[in-house]
Amino acid sequence: MKHRLDELAAYLKETGIDAAFINSPENFFYLTGFLTDPHERLLGLVVFPEADPMAVLPGMEKAQLQETGWSHEIIGYADHENPWQMIKDSMNQAGITNVHQVGIEKEVLSYGRSESFFALFDDAEVLDIEGKLNEMRVVKDEQEIAVLKEAAELADFGVKVGTEALNEGVTEMEVLAAIEYELKKKGVAQMSFSTMVLFGEKSGHPHGNPGDRRLKEGDLVLFDLGVVWKGYTSDITRTFAFRSVNEKQKAIYETVLEALNASLTISRPGTRIGDLDEAARQVITEAGYGDKFPHRIGHGLGINVHEFPSMSHLNDGVLKEGMTYTLEPGIYDPEIGGVRIEDDVLVTPEGYVTLTETPKELTIIK
């Protein structure tokens, strides 16, 4: 992780930022290799342009951070101690007193904690460093890609378990439980978001809530799930038909698949991100379903399941080799149900590969 800290420190020096406070567990993990959920306790990393960084976290987790190879100062505090004063004391001991510009993650740092942090300095100017962190995280290295591939394979496995659990009369929650049970047996401690298993008309809600709806012949079945694996996430959606499919359902499915393929085809370095959304949206609109595709085409994927960049039609950024993101067009009809097909995509020098490999052709579960 040293090269990442060095890159951030160089950025601080270049931009004249005297100190930066990293507060999100995700960016803390990205820069240190230690993934933890501090709950209500303070977790942070103070980075300087030239001095060594300082990590602050609950004292009971100090040894775990050291096990990652972290060799810089660790401010491990007990619950009765004031970590902010401890940060101030450590900075004074290191001779870091002349701080005029401080960088923070504006979308992450709470108002209360920002007050405590700024109280360490006298009238320092506040700058947002989230853009730099996003820029660093958006292109994945070989190790990150390998883990993302493993996470995608586990998502594929989750869909396989789900389809094998489909029997007439089973409930959405029963299938959901089977998926998560089998994934836990594989070592998955956490899903990357609340698993969706939706039957029939309920699949017509983009973010529906699984419940006691029972499966019957002619239902569309939508699975949307992902895992957290070694600090990285996956996110897959597949839609199936149970025992039979009517012509309208088939038409919707084929339209969504065509839309996904239209976006995949132009996934290569240099493509404008917004064009991915527009390519899929054009297919769906020309088929007469434009008003039934209410969300963007996808989102960045990595440590967070939804991270930079937002893959909307307004995004003028361009794809770069090593970027990972989802493509997930959908058509939703509250009367007959909905179809969404989602892949995790990696940009390669030549174009793209999909990390998720579950077949996308319309499949009827008998």
mmCIF file of N, CA, C and O in Angstrom, residues 114-153:
data_model
loop_
_atom_site.group_PDB
_atom_site.id
_atom_site.type_symbol
_atom_site.label_atom_id
_atom_site.label_comp_id
_atom_site.label_asym_id
_atom_site.label_seq_id
_atom_site.Cartn_x
_atom_site.Cartn_y
_atom_site.Cartn_z
ATOM 1 N N SER A 114 -16.196 16.823 11.662
ATOM 2 C CA SER A 114 -15.467 17.898 10.998
ATOM 3 C C SER A 114 -15.178 19.037 11.977
ATOM 4 O O SER A 114 -14.095 19.634 11.949
ATOM 5 N N GLU A 115 -16.140 19.315 12.866
ATOM 6 C CA GLU A 115 -15.894 20.341 13.884
ATOM 7 C C GLU A 115 -14.711 19.955 14.771
ATOM 8 O O GLU A 115 -13.841 20.784 15.076
ATOM 9 N N SER A 116 -14.655 18.689 15.171
ATOM 10 C CA SER A 116 -13.564 18.230 16.025
ATOM 11 C C SER A 116 -12.226 18.275 15.288
ATOM 12 O O SER A 116 -11.193 18.654 15.859
ATOM 13 N N PHE A 117 -12.254 17.910 14.014
ATOM 14 C CA PHE A 117 -11.018 17.905 13.238
ATOM 15 C C PHE A 117 -10.501 19.325 13.017
ATOM 16 O O PHE A 117 -9.312 19.608 13.215
ATOM 17 N N PHE A 118 -11.402 20.236 12.641
ATOM 18 C CA PHE A 118 -10.957 21.603 12.352
ATOM 19 C C PHE A 118 -10.533 22.345 13.615
ATOM 20 O O PHE A 118 -9.772 23.310 13.547
ATOM 21 N N ALA A 119 -10.998 21.873 14.754
ATOM 22 C CA ALA A 119 -10.579 22.496 16.010
ATOM 23 C C ALA A 119 -9.094 22.249 16.292
ATOM 24 O O ALA A 119 -8.492 22.934 17.135
ATOM 25 N N LEU A 120 -8.502 21.290 15.569
ATOM 26 C CA LEU A 120 -7.077 21.030 15.726
ATOM 27 C C LEU A 120 -6.227 22.136 15.109
ATOM 28 O O LEU A 120 -5.038 22.251 15.398
ATOM 29 N N PHE A 121 -6.839 22.928 14.230
ATOM 30 C CA PHE A 121 -6.091 23.927 13.481
ATOM 31 C C PHE A 121 -6.738 25.301 13.662
ATOM 32 O O PHE A 121 -7.915 25.417 14.005
ATOM 33 N N ASP A 122 -5.983 26.348 13.397
ATOM 34 C CA ASP A 122 -6.500 27.713 13.492
ATOM 35 C C ASP A 122 -6.829 28.241 12.096
ATOM 36 O O ASP A 122 -5.922 28.518 11.298
ATOM 37 N N ASP A 123 -8.121 28.325 11.807
ATOM 38 C CA ASP A 123 -8.600 28.945 10.562
ATOM 39 C C ASP A 123 -8.000 28.319 9.303
ATOM 40 O O ASP A 123 -7.660 29.013 8.341
ATOM 41 N N ALA A 124 -7.863 27.009 9.279
ATOM 42 C CA ALA A 124 -7.326 26.351 8.092
ATOM 43 C C ALA A 124 -8.379 26.294 6.991
ATOM 44 O O ALA A 124 -9.584 26.144 7.254
ATOM 45 N N GLU A 125 -7.946 26.406 5.755
ATOM 46 C CA GLU A 125 -8.851 26.290 4.606
ATOM 47 C C GLU A 125 -9.152 24.820 4.347
ATOM 48 O O GLU A 125 -8.267 23.966 4.428
ATOM 49 N N VAL A 126 -10.396 24.531 4.032
ATOM 50 C CA VAL A 126 -10.836 23.146 3.827
ATOM 51 C C VAL A 126 -10.935 22.851 2.330
ATOM 52 O O VAL A 126 -11.562 23.608 1.587
ATOM 53 N N LEU A 127 -10.336 21.749 1.911
ATOM 54 C CA LEU A 127 -10.386 21.321 0.511
ATOM 55 C C LEU A 127 -10.858 19.872 0.450
ATOM 56 O O LEU A 127 -10.638 19.092 1.374
ATOM 57 N N ASP A 128 -11.524 19.536 -0.651
ATOM 58 C CA ASP A 128 -12.037 18.177 -0.834
ATOM 59 C C ASP A 128 -11.005 17.342 -1.583
ATOM 60 O O ASP A 128 -10.567 17.720 -2.673
ATOM 61 N N ILE A 129 -10.602 16.197 -1.018
ATOM 62 C CA ILE A 129 -9.642 15.319 -1.694
ATOM 63 C C ILE A 129 -10.313 14.057 -2.229
ATOM 64 O O ILE A 129 -9.639 13.144 -2.708
ATOM 65 N N GLU A 130 -11.636 14.010 -2.160
ATOM 66 C CA GLU A 130 -12.337 12.801 -2.600
ATOM 67 C C GLU A 130 -12.119 12.537 -4.084
ATOM 68 O O GLU A 130 -12.035 11.389 -4.521
ATOM 69 N N GLY A 131 -12.019 13.620 -4.862
ATOM 70 C CA GLY A 131 -11.788 13.449 -6.293
ATOM 71 C C GLY A 131 -10.483 12.734 -6.583
ATOM 72 O O GLY A 131 -10.411 11.866 -7.462
ATOM 73 N N LYS A 132 -9.450 13.070 -5.841
ATOM 74 C CA LYS A 132 -8.158 12.396 -6.029
ATOM 75 C C LYS A 132 -8.249 10.932 -5.628
ATOM 76 O O LYS A 132 -7.728 10.049 -6.334
ATOM 77 N N LEU A 133 -8.904 10.652 -4.517
ATOM 78 C CA LEU A 133 -9.044 9.266 -4.080
ATOM 79 C C LEU A 133 -9.856 8.451 -5.087
ATOM 80 O O LEU A 133 -9.543 7.291 -5.374
ATOM 81 N N ASN A 134 -10.911 9.053 -5.643
ATOM 82 C CA ASN A 134 -11.689 8.372 -6.678
ATOM 83 C C ASN A 134 -10.837 8.072 -7.900
ATOM 84 O O ASN A 134 -10.917 6.987 -8.497
ATOM 85 N N GLU A 135 -10.040 9.043 -8.282
ATOM 86 C CA GLU A 135 -9.150 8.880 -9.436
ATOM 87 C C GLU A 135 -8.169 7.731 -9.207
ATOM 88 O O GLU A 135 -7.885 6.947 -10.119
ATOM 89 N N MET A 136 -7.671 7.630 -8.004
ATOM 90 C CA MET A 136 -6.737 6.542 -7.688
ATOM 91 C C MET A 136 -7.441 5.190 -7.704
ATOM 92 O O MET A 136 -6.901 4.202 -8.236
ATOM 93 N N ARG A 137 -8.627 5.131 -7.130
ATOM 94 C CA ARG A 137 -9.317 3.849 -6.973
ATOM 95 C C ARG A 137 -9.979 3.349 -8.246
ATOM 96 O O ARG A 137 -10.257 2.146 -8.378
ATOM 97 N N VAL A 138 -10.238 4.232 -9.202
ATOM 98 C CA VAL A 138 -11.053 3.844 -10.357
ATOM 99 C C VAL A 138 -10.324 2.856 -11.262
ATOM 100 O O VAL A 138 -10.956 2.013 -11.910
ATOM 101 N N VAL A 139 -9.001 2.912 -11.319
ATOM 102 C CA VAL A 139 -8.225 1.962 -12.119
ATOM 103 C C VAL A 139 -7.648 0.912 -11.181
ATOM 104 O O VAL A 139 -6.886 1.222 -10.267
ATOM 105 N N LYS A 140 -8.009 -0.332 -11.413
ATOM 106 C CA LYS A 140 -7.609 -1.417 -10.516
ATOM 107 C C LYS A 140 -6.282 -2.037 -10.963
ATOM 108 O O LYS A 140 -6.008 -2.140 -12.172
ATOM 109 N N ASP A 141 -5.490 -2.468 -9.987
ATOM 110 C CA ASP A 141 -4.255 -3.173 -10.304
ATOM 111 C C ASP A 141 -4.538 -4.669 -10.431
ATOM 112 O O ASP A 141 -5.673 -5.129 -10.237
ATOM 113 N N GLU A 142 -3.493 -5.439 -10.744
ATOM 114 C CA GLU A 142 -3.682 -6.876 -11.004
ATOM 115 C C GLU A 142 -4.238 -7.612 -9.798
ATOM 116 O O GLU A 142 -5.080 -8.509 -9.935
ATOM 117 N N GLN A 143 -3.762 -7.253 -8.610
ATOM 118 C CA GLN A 143 -4.247 -7.929 -7.408
ATOM 119 C C GLN A 143 -5.720 -7.627 -7.167
ATOM 120 O O GLN A 143 -6.503 -8.531 -6.832
ATOM 121 N N GLU A 144 -6.125 -6.384 -7.353
ATOM 122 C CA GLU A 144 -7.525 -6.018 -7.181
ATOM 123 C C GLU A 144 -8.400 -6.752 -8.193
ATOM 124 O O GLU A 144 -9.484 -7.256 -7.852
ATOM 125 N N ILE A 145 -7.944 -6.821 -9.434
ATOM 126 C CA ILE A 145 -8.722 -7.497 -10.480
ATOM 127 C C ILE A 145 -8.894 -8.973 -10.155
ATOM 128 O O ILE A 145 -9.980 -9.546 -10.343
ATOM 129 N N ALA A 146 -7.853 -9.595 -9.629
ATOM 130 C CA ALA A 146 -7.950 -11.013 -9.269
ATOM 131 C C ALA A 146 -9.002 -11.234 -8.190
ATOM 132 O O ALA A 146 -9.785 -12.196 -8.251
ATOM 133 N N VAL A 147 -9.050 -10.337 -7.201
ATOM 134 C CA VAL A 147 -10.040 -10.474 -6.130
ATOM 135 C C VAL A 147 -11.441 -10.192 -6.659
ATOM 136 O O VAL A 147 -12.408 -10.890 -6.309
ATOM 137 N N LEU A 148 -11.582 -9.182 -7.513
ATOM 138 C CA LEU A 148 -12.888 -8.877 -8.099
ATOM 139 C C LEU A 148 -13.406 -10.049 -8.922
ATOM 140 O O LEU A 148 -14.609 -10.327 -8.937
ATOM 141 N N LYS A 149 -12.500 -10.744 -9.610
ATOM 142 C CA LYS A 149 -12.899 -11.923 -10.365
ATOM 143 C C LYS A 149 -13.422 -13.006 -9.430
ATOM 144 O O LYS A 149 -14.442 -13.653 -9.707
ATOM 145 N N GLU A 150 -12.746 -13.225 -8.308
ATOM 146 C CA GLU A 150 -13.217 -14.202 -7.333
ATOM 147 C C GLU A 150 -14.590 -13.808 -6.785
ATOM 148 O O GLU A 150 -15.470 -14.667 -6.603
ATOM 149 N N ALA A 151 -14.780 -12.517 -6.513
ATOM 150 C CA ALA A 151 -16.070 -12.053 -6.005
ATOM 151 C C ALA A 151 -17.170 -12.278 -7.031
ATOM 152 O O ALA A 151 -18.304 -12.643 -6.684
ATOM 153 N N ALA A 152 -16.848 -12.070 -8.316
ATOM 154 C CA ALA A 152 -17.822 -12.297 -9.376
ATOM 155 C C ALA A 152 -18.172 -13.776 -9.499
ATOM 156 O O ALA A 152 -19.337 -14.141 -9.727
ATOM 157 N N GLU A 153 -17.176 -14.641 -9.355
ATOM 158 C CA GLU A 153 -17.436 -16.084 -9.408
ATOM 159 C C GLU A 153 -18.383 -16.509 -8.288
ATOM 160 O O GLU A 153 -19.260 -17.361 -8.490
#
